[in-house]
Amino acid sequence: MAKLLKKEMKLAASPLSYIFIVFGLMAFLPGYPILISSFFVCLGLFQSFQCVREANDITYTALLPVAKRDIVKSKYMFCTVIELFYFILTSVPVLVRMTVLSDVSVYRKNALMNANLVYLGFVLLILGFFNLIFVGGFFKTAYKFAKPFVAFIIVAFLAVGIGETLFHIPAFSALNSFGFTHFGLQLGVFITGVSLFALLTAISLHQAINNFEQIDL
Amino acid sequence: MALCSIRNLSKSYASFSLSDVSFELNAGQITGFIGRNGAGKTTTIKSILGLVHPDCGEICYFDLPFSKYEREIKQRIGFSTGTVNYYPKRRIKNIAAVTKTFYKNRDESAYREYLEIFSLDENKMPCELSEGMKVKFNLLLALSHRAEILILDEPTSGLDPFSRDELLELFIELKNRGASVLFSTHITSDIEKCADNIMYIKKGKVAADCSKEEFVKSFCMDGETLEESILRMERNDKIWQNY
């Protein structure tokens, strides 16, 4: 699997998949819907899938001494590695904003979503949706990616919309806490995000392997 | 022992069916796989490589079922198609460097040897190559791990007469080293020059699978070339149905 991952990174991947990881730092921006950064990293991964199709990567890989299911696993591994790096990077501004910058007025006056553990939970949920809807959708045919990506865009922007509006409802205002206020709630949403990411990715991988096994290349 | 044994391979599409294809590939033998466009050559080749799911049939290499030993079998076979263009914007040396990591029998000297034989510049990208050079590049990838069976889908398509001749000479050399070569083509002169066996497919069915001599004896009329006899057979279903 390590060889396949290396192949993904050296041959199949678009440079944009790596460059767009930097969007994780958007969580430093005040007055910006920071959840959009998770969409950008998915857009970078989408570019790699375009390259995969243009370069006949699936057929090339299928002819290597690997099993068909390994091809699917390697694509998911590549996506989760990029998502992990993005997640680590976007966690840096979150931690900084939760600690040393928690009282800075520009962030306190921010009308949009705050960078806290709830934000990270939502980020993981959106990444999970990408794996489920886009990557899983791609492996239904191994060449059609427009429809699954449009479906992902709709769901991702709904998730961003919910994340950005939910805390304006008084009952949910604690979701936009600063620093470590309402830490239990923040942690709960974060753990839910981690669980949903793992669950959605696992379901998607299982389904994608089954679908891809049936495809004639 | 047959290096590759295919039994009763069938695959149905809406407008085309591959029916009951059976054949064997033996060591030190070149099999020319001939048939007109759409006869089922590529479907057969893709099926025996696991790229297409046959509806039924047995595929065994080295006495091992392909379905169970896919990884092990692929280590020992090489495949090339003349038409597919992998990673058009990556340098040949980078593609080859990644490819070699997957093969236990990767032979750097063979890679260098074929690079020179094919006059390929490894600093070029596939998009910079002519169609003929792309065929050679695909062959280079297939030949660099000393495969025991080479399965080549129209390897001579797009090659100039000199390169085609060189390639056919190479097949003979590989055969002499004990490898088995299966190559599809619709150029009968390629088969005349180097094939030991001829497998002729028509409308998804193997119409003939025998030695070249037997094929000529059974199907070629006096003074008729292989091409003329195949053309005649294509036009007349009854000839091969009685075979």
Tab-separated table of C-alpha atoms in Angstrom:
chain	number	residue	atom	x	y	z
A	1	MET	CA	0.000	0.000	0.000
A	2	ALA	CA	2.925	2.336	0.717
A	3	LYS	CA	4.089	1.896	-2.892
A	4	LEU	CA	0.659	2.766	-4.195
A	5	LEU	CA	0.495	5.845	-1.991
A	6	LYS	CA	3.890	6.903	-3.313
A	7	LYS	CA	2.604	6.351	-6.860
A	8	GLU	CA	-0.442	8.524	-6.093
A	9	MET	CA	1.761	11.312	-4.815
A	10	LYS	CA	4.411	11.177	-7.535
A	11	LEU	CA	2.365	10.411	-10.637
A	12	ALA	CA	-1.349	10.869	-10.161
A	13	ALA	CA	-1.708	13.859	-7.851
A	14	SER	CA	-2.258	17.413	-8.986
A	15	PRO	CA	0.080	19.947	-7.320
A	16	LEU	CA	-3.066	21.852	-6.330
A	17	SER	CA	-3.941	19.048	-3.905
A	18	TYR	CA	-0.819	19.935	-1.944
A	19	ILE	CA	-0.990	23.706	-2.417
A	20	PHE	CA	-4.610	23.945	-1.272
A	21	ILE	CA	-3.664	22.452	2.106
A	22	VAL	CA	-2.436	25.958	2.907
A	23	PHE	CA	-6.061	27.124	2.939
A	24	GLY	CA	-6.141	25.587	6.408
A	25	LEU	CA	-4.557	28.843	7.600
A	26	MET	CA	-7.705	30.702	6.568
A	27	ALA	CA	-8.929	29.964	10.073
A	28	PHE	CA	-6.873	33.009	11.086
A	29	LEU	CA	-9.128	35.297	9.016
A	30	PRO	CA	-11.648	37.288	10.987
A	31	GLY	CA	-14.947	38.128	9.285
A	32	TYR	CA	-14.630	35.237	6.858
A	33	PRO	CA	-16.669	32.018	6.725
A	34	ILE	CA	-13.673	29.894	7.691
A	35	LEU	CA	-15.443	26.576	7.078
A	36	ILE	CA	-15.014	27.317	3.364
A	37	SER	CA	-11.339	26.350	3.768
A	38	SER	CA	-12.428	22.715	4.056
A	39	PHE	CA	-14.182	23.078	0.709
A	40	PHE	CA	-10.983	24.426	-0.862
A	41	VAL	CA	-8.928	21.427	0.225
A	42	CYS	CA	-11.602	19.181	-1.301
A	43	LEU	CA	-11.387	21.251	-4.489
A	44	GLY	CA	-7.640	20.524	-4.527
A	45	LEU	CA	-8.339	16.796	-4.201
A	46	PHE	CA	-10.918	17.058	-6.966
A	47	GLN	CA	-8.136	18.366	-9.240
A	48	SER	CA	-6.192	15.158	-8.584
A	49	PHE	CA	-9.156	13.066	-9.654
A	50	GLN	CA	-9.268	15.071	-12.875
A	51	CYS	CA	-5.592	14.231	-13.416
A	52	VAL	CA	-6.328	10.573	-12.616
A	53	ARG	CA	-8.854	10.409	-15.414
A	54	GLU	CA	-6.804	12.370	-17.953
A	55	ALA	CA	-3.681	10.278	-17.308
A	56	ASN	CA	-5.464	6.888	-17.494
A	57	ASP	CA	-4.155	6.309	-13.994
A	58	ILE	CA	-6.809	3.738	-13.071
A	59	THR	CA	-5.980	1.462	-16.014
A	60	TYR	CA	-2.239	1.884	-15.448
A	61	THR	CA	-2.629	0.975	-11.774
A	62	ALA	CA	-4.913	-1.972	-12.554
A	63	LEU	CA	-2.118	-3.492	-14.621
A	64	LEU	CA	0.420	-3.267	-11.805
A	65	PRO	CA	0.806	-6.302	-9.541
A	66	VAL	CA	-1.881	-5.100	-7.154
A	67	ALA	CA	-5.428	-6.232	-6.482
A	68	LYS	CA	-8.277	-4.098	-7.765
A	69	ARG	CA	-9.430	-3.212	-4.261
A	70	ASP	CA	-5.929	-1.864	-3.508
A	71	ILE	CA	-6.493	0.818	-6.154
A	72	VAL	CA	-9.536	2.079	-4.281
A	73	LYS	CA	-7.776	1.885	-0.921
A	74	SER	CA	-4.811	3.878	-2.231
A	75	LYS	CA	-7.074	6.691	-3.484
A	76	TYR	CA	-8.798	6.892	-0.108
A	77	MET	CA	-5.442	6.818	1.628
A	78	PHE	CA	-4.187	9.675	-0.533
A	79	CYS	CA	-7.307	11.726	0.225
A	80	THR	CA	-7.143	11.091	3.954
A	81	VAL	CA	-3.430	11.945	4.068
A	82	ILE	CA	-4.095	15.307	2.375
A	83	GLU	CA	-7.114	15.858	4.635
A	84	LEU	CA	-5.028	15.006	7.690
A	85	PHE	CA	-2.313	17.508	6.762
A	86	TYR	CA	-4.969	20.147	6.147
A	87	PHE	CA	-6.621	19.292	9.466
A	88	ILE	CA	-3.321	19.600	11.338
A	89	LEU	CA	-2.609	22.915	9.632
A	90	THR	CA	-6.051	24.369	10.324
A	91	SER	CA	-5.779	23.216	13.942
A	92	VAL	CA	-2.858	25.620	14.438
A	93	PRO	CA	-4.910	28.838	14.059
A	94	VAL	CA	-7.696	27.228	16.094
A	95	LEU	CA	-5.336	26.579	19.001
A	96	VAL	CA	-3.788	30.033	18.676
A	97	ARG	CA	-7.216	31.697	18.587
A	98	MET	CA	-8.393	29.592	21.540
A	99	THR	CA	-5.385	30.524	23.646
A	100	VAL	CA	-3.137	33.555	23.027
A	101	LEU	CA	-5.589	35.373	20.748
A	102	SER	CA	-8.798	34.481	22.578
A	103	ASP	CA	-9.361	38.039	23.801
A	104	VAL	CA	-8.304	39.903	20.666
A	105	SER	CA	-11.113	42.280	19.769
A	106	VAL	CA	-11.035	41.625	16.023
A	107	TYR	CA	-11.986	37.997	16.748
A	108	ARG	CA	-14.378	38.894	19.582
A	109	LYS	CA	-16.315	41.211	17.232
A	110	ASN	CA	-16.359	38.574	14.487
A	111	ALA	CA	-19.963	37.982	13.406
A	112	LEU	CA	-19.120	34.708	11.704
A	113	MET	CA	-18.120	31.302	12.994
A	114	ASN	CA	-15.399	31.284	15.606
A	115	ALA	CA	-12.309	29.075	15.288
A	116	ASN	CA	-12.834	26.559	18.068
A	117	LEU	CA	-13.299	22.805	18.477
A	118	VAL	CA	-16.830	23.092	17.041
A	119	TYR	CA	-15.269	24.475	13.854
A	120	LEU	CA	-12.899	21.499	13.713
A	121	GLY	CA	-15.841	19.144	14.203
A	122	PHE	CA	-17.641	20.736	11.257
A	123	VAL	CA	-14.456	20.577	9.173
A	124	LEU	CA	-14.248	16.827	9.749
A	125	LEU	CA	-17.911	16.428	8.875
A	126	ILE	CA	-17.393	18.208	5.527
A	127	LEU	CA	-14.298	16.096	4.782
A	128	GLY	CA	-16.328	12.989	5.613
A	129	PHE	CA	-19.013	14.140	3.167
A	130	PHE	CA	-16.328	14.583	0.495
A	131	ASN	CA	-15.122	11.023	0.984
A	132	LEU	CA	-18.655	9.676	1.022
A	133	ILE	CA	-20.238	11.654	-1.792
A	134	PHE	CA	-17.399	12.538	-4.134
A	135	VAL	CA	-14.801	9.784	-3.767
A	136	GLY	CA	-17.474	7.112	-3.324
A	137	GLY	CA	-19.408	8.560	-6.272
A	138	PHE	CA	-16.312	8.562	-8.481
A	139	PHE	CA	-15.767	4.843	-7.945
A	140	LYS	CA	-19.240	4.009	-9.249
A	141	THR	CA	-17.791	4.522	-12.728
A	142	ALA	CA	-14.084	5.332	-12.161
A	143	TYR	CA	-14.345	8.165	-14.688
A	144	LYS	CA	-17.425	10.315	-13.998
A	145	PHE	CA	-16.676	12.968	-11.411
A	146	ALA	CA	-18.844	15.999	-12.239
A	147	LYS	CA	-22.101	14.691	-10.777
A	148	PRO	CA	-20.601	13.496	-7.475
A	149	PHE	CA	-18.688	16.761	-7.119
A	150	VAL	CA	-21.815	18.883	-7.688
A	151	ALA	CA	-23.636	16.732	-5.121
A	152	PHE	CA	-20.761	17.279	-2.688
A	153	ILE	CA	-20.790	21.069	-3.298
A	154	ILE	CA	-24.486	21.216	-2.412
A	155	VAL	CA	-24.039	19.205	0.785
A	156	ALA	CA	-20.812	21.023	1.755
A	157	PHE	CA	-22.403	24.445	1.385
A	158	LEU	CA	-25.444	23.309	3.352
A	159	ALA	CA	-23.070	22.184	6.126
A	160	VAL	CA	-21.240	25.535	5.954
A	161	GLY	CA	-24.600	27.342	6.054
A	162	ILE	CA	-25.742	25.341	9.070
A	163	GLY	CA	-22.408	25.875	10.831
A	164	GLU	CA	-22.573	29.616	10.195
A	165	THR	CA	-26.196	30.109	11.251
A	166	LEU	CA	-26.731	27.579	14.035
A	167	PHE	CA	-24.960	29.610	16.730
A	168	HIS	CA	-27.121	32.668	15.947
A	169	ILE	CA	-30.037	30.741	17.429
A	170	PRO	CA	-29.905	31.570	21.178
A	171	ALA	CA	-30.206	27.915	22.233
A	172	PHE	CA	-27.048	27.080	20.266
A	173	SER	CA	-25.028	30.243	20.923
A	174	ALA	CA	-22.591	28.248	23.067
A	175	LEU	CA	-21.335	26.594	19.883
A	176	ASN	CA	-19.505	29.844	19.083
A	177	SER	CA	-17.639	29.966	22.388
A	178	PHE	CA	-14.268	31.641	22.723
A	179	GLY	CA	-11.231	29.960	24.212
A	180	PHE	CA	-12.122	27.046	26.452
A	181	THR	CA	-15.585	28.315	27.450
A	182	HIS	CA	-18.204	25.524	27.193
A	183	PHE	CA	-15.306	23.176	26.626
A	184	GLY	CA	-17.423	20.087	27.214
A	185	LEU	CA	-19.821	21.090	24.441
A	186	GLN	CA	-16.967	21.985	22.103
A	187	LEU	CA	-15.263	18.663	22.764
A	188	GLY	CA	-18.527	16.798	22.251
A	189	VAL	CA	-19.060	18.370	18.817
A	190	PHE	CA	-15.411	17.706	17.932
A	191	ILE	CA	-15.632	14.029	18.930
A	192	THR	CA	-18.877	13.732	16.966
A	193	GLY	CA	-17.047	15.216	13.954
A	194	VAL	CA	-14.175	12.730	14.328
A	195	SER	CA	-16.623	9.818	14.624
A	196	LEU	CA	-18.704	10.917	11.644
A	197	PHE	CA	-15.568	11.426	9.517
A	198	ALA	CA	-14.374	7.909	10.347
A	199	LEU	CA	-17.828	6.396	9.827
A	200	LEU	CA	-18.582	8.169	6.525
A	201	THR	CA	-15.112	7.342	5.156
A	202	ALA	CA	-15.362	3.674	6.185
A	203	ILE	CA	-18.855	3.286	4.664
A	204	SER	CA	-17.698	5.013	1.494
A	205	LEU	CA	-14.552	2.878	1.193
A	206	HIS	CA	-16.497	-0.343	1.637
A	207	GLN	CA	-19.079	0.693	-0.948
A	208	ALA	CA	-16.432	1.969	-3.378
A	209	ILE	CA	-14.494	-1.326	-3.265
A	210	ASN	CA	-17.684	-3.252	-4.050
A	211	ASN	CA	-18.625	-0.881	-6.885
A	212	PHE	CA	-15.145	-0.801	-8.393
A	213	GLU	CA	-14.878	-4.599	-8.405
A	214	GLN	CA	-17.889	-4.674	-10.744
A	215	ILE	CA	-16.546	-2.110	-13.206
A	216	ASP	CA	-15.124	-3.099	-16.589
A	217	LEU	CA	-12.126	-0.905	-17.334
B	1	MET	CA	2.633	-27.116	-18.931
B	2	ALA	CA	0.736	-24.193	-20.416
B	3	LEU	CA	1.822	-20.856	-18.960
B	4	CYS	CA	-1.677	-19.533	-19.462
B	5	SER	CA	-4.881	-21.470	-19.848
B	6	ILE	CA	-8.203	-19.871	-20.701
B	7	ARG	CA	-11.391	-21.949	-20.668
B	8	ASN	CA	-14.864	-21.023	-21.895
B	9	LEU	CA	-14.519	-17.291	-21.456
B	10	SER	CA	-17.751	-15.441	-22.217
B	11	LYS	CA	-18.791	-11.844	-21.905
B	12	SER	CA	-21.991	-10.260	-23.148
B	13	TYR	CA	-22.629	-6.627	-23.954
B	14	ALA	CA	-25.776	-5.145	-25.424
B	15	SER	CA	-24.448	-5.279	-28.967
B	16	PHE	CA	-21.584	-7.751	-28.738
B	17	SER	CA	-20.820	-11.106	-27.159
B	18	LEU	CA	-17.602	-12.941	-26.547
B	19	SER	CA	-18.522	-16.614	-26.596
B	20	ASP	CA	-16.706	-19.614	-25.193
B	21	VAL	CA	-13.183	-18.411	-25.826
B	22	SER	CA	-10.619	-21.056	-24.894
B	23	PHE	CA	-6.902	-21.148	-25.606
B	24	GLU	CA	-3.504	-21.848	-24.107
B	25	LEU	CA	-0.221	-19.994	-24.203
B	26	ASN	CA	2.935	-22.059	-23.988
B	27	ALA	CA	6.512	-21.193	-23.125
B	28	GLY	CA	8.726	-20.284	-26.072
B	29	GLN	CA	5.801	-19.599	-28.349
B	30	ILE	CA	4.452	-16.551	-30.163
B	31	THR	CA	0.712	-16.433	-30.680
B	32	GLY	CA	-0.702	-13.988	-33.175
B	33	PHE	CA	-4.231	-12.972	-32.271
B	34	ILE	CA	-5.971	-11.788	-35.390
B	35	GLY	CA	-9.418	-10.495	-36.212
B	36	ARG	CA	-11.038	-7.431	-37.648
B	37	ASN	CA	-11.888	-4.336	-35.582
B	38	GLY	CA	-14.631	-5.172	-33.085
B	39	ALA	CA	-14.134	-8.932	-33.368
B	40	GLY	CA	-13.338	-9.244	-29.653
B	41	LYS	CA	-9.530	-9.111	-29.459
B	42	THR	CA	-9.327	-6.306	-26.916
B	43	THR	CA	-12.259	-7.665	-24.864
B	44	THR	CA	-10.518	-11.048	-24.702
B	45	ILE	CA	-7.219	-9.477	-23.668
B	46	LYS	CA	-8.849	-7.214	-21.091
B	47	SER	CA	-10.785	-10.182	-19.698
B	48	ILE	CA	-7.714	-12.334	-19.226
B	49	LEU	CA	-6.010	-9.432	-17.444
B	50	GLY	CA	-8.911	-8.838	-15.088
B	51	LEU	CA	-9.773	-5.437	-16.528
B	52	VAL	CA	-13.110	-6.741	-17.778
B	53	HIS	CA	-15.273	-9.145	-15.785
B	54	PRO	CA	-16.167	-12.155	-17.874
B	55	ASP	CA	-19.647	-13.583	-17.334
B	56	CYS	CA	-18.089	-17.015	-17.026
B	57	GLY	CA	-14.871	-18.864	-17.750
B	58	GLU	CA	-11.638	-19.941	-16.116
B	59	ILE	CA	-8.447	-17.906	-16.301
B	60	CYS	CA	-5.282	-19.590	-15.042
B	61	TYR	CA	-1.652	-18.526	-15.276
B	62	PHE	CA	1.165	-20.823	-14.170
B	63	ASP	CA	-1.571	-23.242	-13.006
B	64	LEU	CA	-2.895	-20.622	-10.602
B	65	PRO	CA	-6.396	-19.141	-10.863
B	66	PHE	CA	-6.177	-15.429	-11.687
B	67	SER	CA	-9.042	-14.545	-9.356
B	68	LYS	CA	-7.112	-15.769	-6.307
B	69	TYR	CA	-3.522	-14.995	-7.272
B	70	GLU	CA	-3.904	-11.717	-9.150
B	71	ARG	CA	-0.945	-9.971	-7.460
B	72	GLU	CA	1.459	-12.913	-7.825
B	73	ILE	CA	0.493	-13.543	-11.448
B	74	LYS	CA	0.849	-9.894	-12.462
B	75	GLN	CA	4.428	-9.972	-11.167
B	76	ARG	CA	5.203	-12.483	-13.905
B	77	ILE	CA	3.299	-11.048	-16.866
B	78	GLY	CA	3.696	-7.922	-18.927
B	79	PHE	CA	0.993	-6.041	-20.775
B	80	SER	CA	1.050	-3.243	-23.257
B	81	THR	CA	-1.539	-1.580	-25.380
B	82	GLY	CA	-0.558	0.576	-28.269
B	83	THR	CA	-3.349	3.063	-27.863
B	84	VAL	CA	-3.445	4.098	-24.204
B	85	ASN	CA	-1.360	7.033	-23.093
B	86	TYR	CA	-0.413	6.967	-19.404
B	87	TYR	CA	0.621	10.130	-17.560
B	88	PRO	CA	1.165	12.322	-20.635
B	89	LYS	CA	2.745	15.113	-18.568
B	90	ARG	CA	5.181	13.078	-16.482
B	91	ARG	CA	8.713	12.277	-17.554
B	92	ILE	CA	9.336	8.739	-18.755
B	93	LYS	CA	12.081	8.233	-16.181
B	94	ASN	CA	9.702	9.189	-13.370
B	95	ILE	CA	6.973	6.837	-14.588
B	96	ALA	CA	9.509	4.029	-14.973
B	97	ALA	CA	11.010	4.736	-11.529
B	98	VAL	CA	7.620	4.396	-9.848
B	99	THR	CA	6.630	1.353	-11.936
B	100	LYS	CA	9.795	-0.562	-11.064
B	101	THR	CA	9.087	-0.408	-7.333
B	102	PHE	CA	6.129	-2.756	-7.832
B	103	TYR	CA	8.089	-5.606	-9.430
B	104	LYS	CA	10.305	-8.047	-7.577
B	105	ASN	CA	12.032	-9.056	-10.822
B	106	ARG	CA	12.664	-5.545	-12.035
B	107	ASP	CA	15.755	-5.635	-14.232
B	108	GLU	CA	17.483	-2.288	-14.582
B	109	SER	CA	19.772	-3.632	-17.317
B	110	ALA	CA	16.748	-4.800	-19.343
B	111	TYR	CA	15.184	-1.356	-18.910
B	112	ARG	CA	18.371	0.343	-20.155
B	113	GLU	CA	18.694	-2.160	-22.994
B	114	TYR	CA	15.164	-1.591	-24.301
B	115	LEU	CA	15.465	2.145	-23.769
B	116	GLU	CA	18.370	2.049	-26.194
B	117	ILE	CA	16.741	-0.405	-28.618
B	118	PHE	CA	13.630	1.774	-28.791
B	119	SER	CA	15.699	5.004	-28.968
B	120	LEU	CA	13.602	6.520	-26.217
B	121	ASP	CA	14.722	9.640	-24.379
B	122	GLU	CA	13.724	9.080	-20.763
B	123	ASN	CA	13.683	12.812	-20.107
B	124	LYS	CA	10.773	13.220	-22.490
B	125	MET	CA	7.141	13.109	-21.500
B	126	PRO	CA	4.670	10.779	-23.260
B	127	CYS	CA	2.831	13.817	-24.677
B	128	GLU	CA	6.029	14.688	-26.567
B	129	LEU	CA	6.220	11.268	-28.222
B	130	SER	CA	4.834	10.258	-31.591
B	131	GLU	CA	2.189	7.525	-31.645
B	132	GLY	CA	4.804	4.940	-32.561
B	133	MET	CA	7.112	6.041	-29.758
B	134	LYS	CA	4.212	5.824	-27.298
B	135	VAL	CA	3.784	2.182	-28.298
B	136	LYS	CA	7.479	1.661	-27.612
B	137	PHE	CA	7.204	3.408	-24.260
B	138	ASN	CA	4.357	1.091	-23.207
B	139	LEU	CA	6.420	-1.872	-24.365
B	140	LEU	CA	9.381	-0.628	-22.372
B	141	LEU	CA	7.284	-0.702	-19.187
B	142	ALA	CA	6.036	-4.207	-20.019
B	143	LEU	CA	9.474	-5.598	-20.836
B	144	SER	CA	11.467	-4.208	-17.928
B	145	HIS	CA	10.599	-6.886	-15.380
B	146	ARG	CA	11.503	-9.934	-17.451
B	147	ALA	CA	7.904	-11.068	-17.830
B	148	GLU	CA	7.341	-14.728	-18.640
B	149	ILE	CA	4.187	-13.941	-20.571
B	150	LEU	CA	3.781	-10.819	-22.660
B	151	ILE	CA	0.273	-9.831	-23.653
B	152	LEU	CA	0.316	-7.046	-26.189
B	153	ASP	CA	-2.724	-5.380	-27.672
B	154	GLU	CA	-1.919	-4.154	-31.162
B	155	PRO	CA	1.729	-3.413	-30.393
B	156	THR	CA	2.618	-2.788	-34.023
B	157	SER	CA	-0.103	-0.209	-34.662
B	158	GLY	CA	1.343	3.149	-35.576
B	159	LEU	CA	4.884	1.846	-35.945
B	160	ASP	CA	6.903	2.537	-39.059
B	161	PRO	CA	7.989	-0.544	-41.073
B	162	PHE	CA	11.510	-0.476	-39.599
B	163	SER	CA	10.314	-0.265	-36.003
B	164	ARG	CA	7.725	-2.950	-36.675
B	165	ASP	CA	10.376	-5.226	-38.043
B	166	GLU	CA	12.611	-4.543	-35.019
B	167	LEU	CA	9.724	-5.286	-32.705
B	168	LEU	CA	8.918	-8.584	-34.382
B	169	GLU	CA	12.606	-9.526	-34.133
B	170	LEU	CA	12.380	-8.694	-30.447
B	171	PHE	CA	9.394	-11.021	-30.044
B	172	ILE	CA	11.453	-13.825	-31.574
B	173	GLU	CA	14.304	-13.061	-29.190
B	174	LEU	CA	11.935	-13.127	-26.216
B	175	LYS	CA	10.509	-16.404	-27.433
B	176	ASN	CA	14.006	-17.861	-27.649
B	177	ARG	CA	14.520	-16.854	-24.037
B	178	GLY	CA	11.483	-18.981	-23.129
B	179	ALA	CA	8.824	-16.301	-22.858
B	180	SER	CA	5.357	-16.637	-24.297
B	181	VAL	CA	4.080	-13.751	-26.406
B	182	LEU	CA	0.453	-13.115	-27.293
B	183	PHE	CA	-0.053	-10.143	-29.564
B	184	SER	CA	-3.187	-8.944	-31.241
B	185	THR	CA	-3.022	-7.384	-34.641
B	186	HIS	CA	-4.920	-6.953	-37.844
B	187	ILE	CA	-1.718	-6.883	-39.864
B	188	THR	CA	-1.313	-10.390	-41.263
B	189	SER	CA	2.286	-9.862	-42.353
B	190	ASP	CA	3.266	-9.464	-38.667
B	191	ILE	CA	1.864	-12.904	-38.015
B	192	GLU	CA	3.495	-14.401	-41.085
B	193	LYS	CA	6.835	-13.078	-39.964
B	194	CYS	CA	7.005	-14.248	-36.358
B	195	ALA	CA	3.977	-16.149	-35.027
B	196	ASP	CA	4.111	-19.866	-34.247
B	197	ASN	CA	0.416	-20.032	-33.529
B	198	ILE	CA	-2.526	-18.185	-34.991
B	199	MET	CA	-5.678	-17.497	-33.074
B	200	TYR	CA	-8.345	-16.071	-35.334
B	201	ILE	CA	-11.391	-14.479	-33.751
B	202	LYS	CA	-14.551	-13.570	-35.586
B	203	LYS	CA	-17.698	-12.011	-34.099
B	204	GLY	CA	-16.607	-12.887	-30.569
B	205	LYS	CA	-15.830	-16.535	-31.262
B	206	VAL	CA	-12.469	-18.197	-31.747
B	207	ALA	CA	-12.742	-19.401	-35.311
B	208	ALA	CA	-9.322	-21.040	-35.389
B	209	ASP	CA	-6.525	-21.689	-32.914
B	210	CYS	CA	-3.685	-23.744	-34.301
B	211	SER	CA	-0.104	-23.628	-35.509
B	212	LYS	CA	0.655	-21.332	-38.425
B	213	GLU	CA	1.432	-24.307	-40.636
B	214	GLU	CA	-1.847	-25.995	-39.782
B	215	PHE	CA	-3.724	-22.757	-40.367
B	216	VAL	CA	-2.180	-22.363	-43.817
B	217	LYS	CA	-2.865	-26.013	-44.626
B	218	SER	CA	-6.487	-25.829	-43.484
B	219	PHE	CA	-7.573	-22.440	-44.746
B	220	CYS	CA	-5.251	-21.097	-47.424
B	221	MET	CA	-6.088	-22.116	-50.946
B	222	ASP	CA	-3.310	-22.674	-53.485
B	223	GLY	CA	-1.201	-19.570	-53.970
B	224	GLU	CA	-3.286	-17.601	-51.481
B	225	THR	CA	-1.545	-15.434	-48.894
B	226	LEU	CA	-2.581	-15.425	-45.245
B	227	GLU	CA	-4.193	-12.029	-45.715
B	228	GLU	CA	-6.184	-13.181	-48.721
B	229	SER	CA	-7.407	-16.295	-46.946
B	230	ILE	CA	-8.466	-14.331	-43.844
B	231	LEU	CA	-10.282	-11.821	-46.043
B	232	ARG	CA	-12.062	-14.679	-47.748
B	233	MET	CA	-12.955	-16.215	-44.383
B	234	GLU	CA	-14.294	-12.898	-43.116
B	235	ARG	CA	-16.612	-12.757	-46.101
B	236	ASN	CA	-17.773	-16.327	-45.866
B	237	ASP	CA	-19.025	-17.654	-42.526
B	238	LYS	CA	-19.313	-21.264	-43.684
B	239	ILE	CA	-15.593	-21.800	-44.175
B	240	TRP	CA	-14.600	-21.628	-40.534
B	241	GLN	CA	-17.859	-22.892	-39.062
B	242	ASN	CA	-16.926	-26.356	-40.290
B	243	TYR	CA	-13.438	-26.164	-38.834
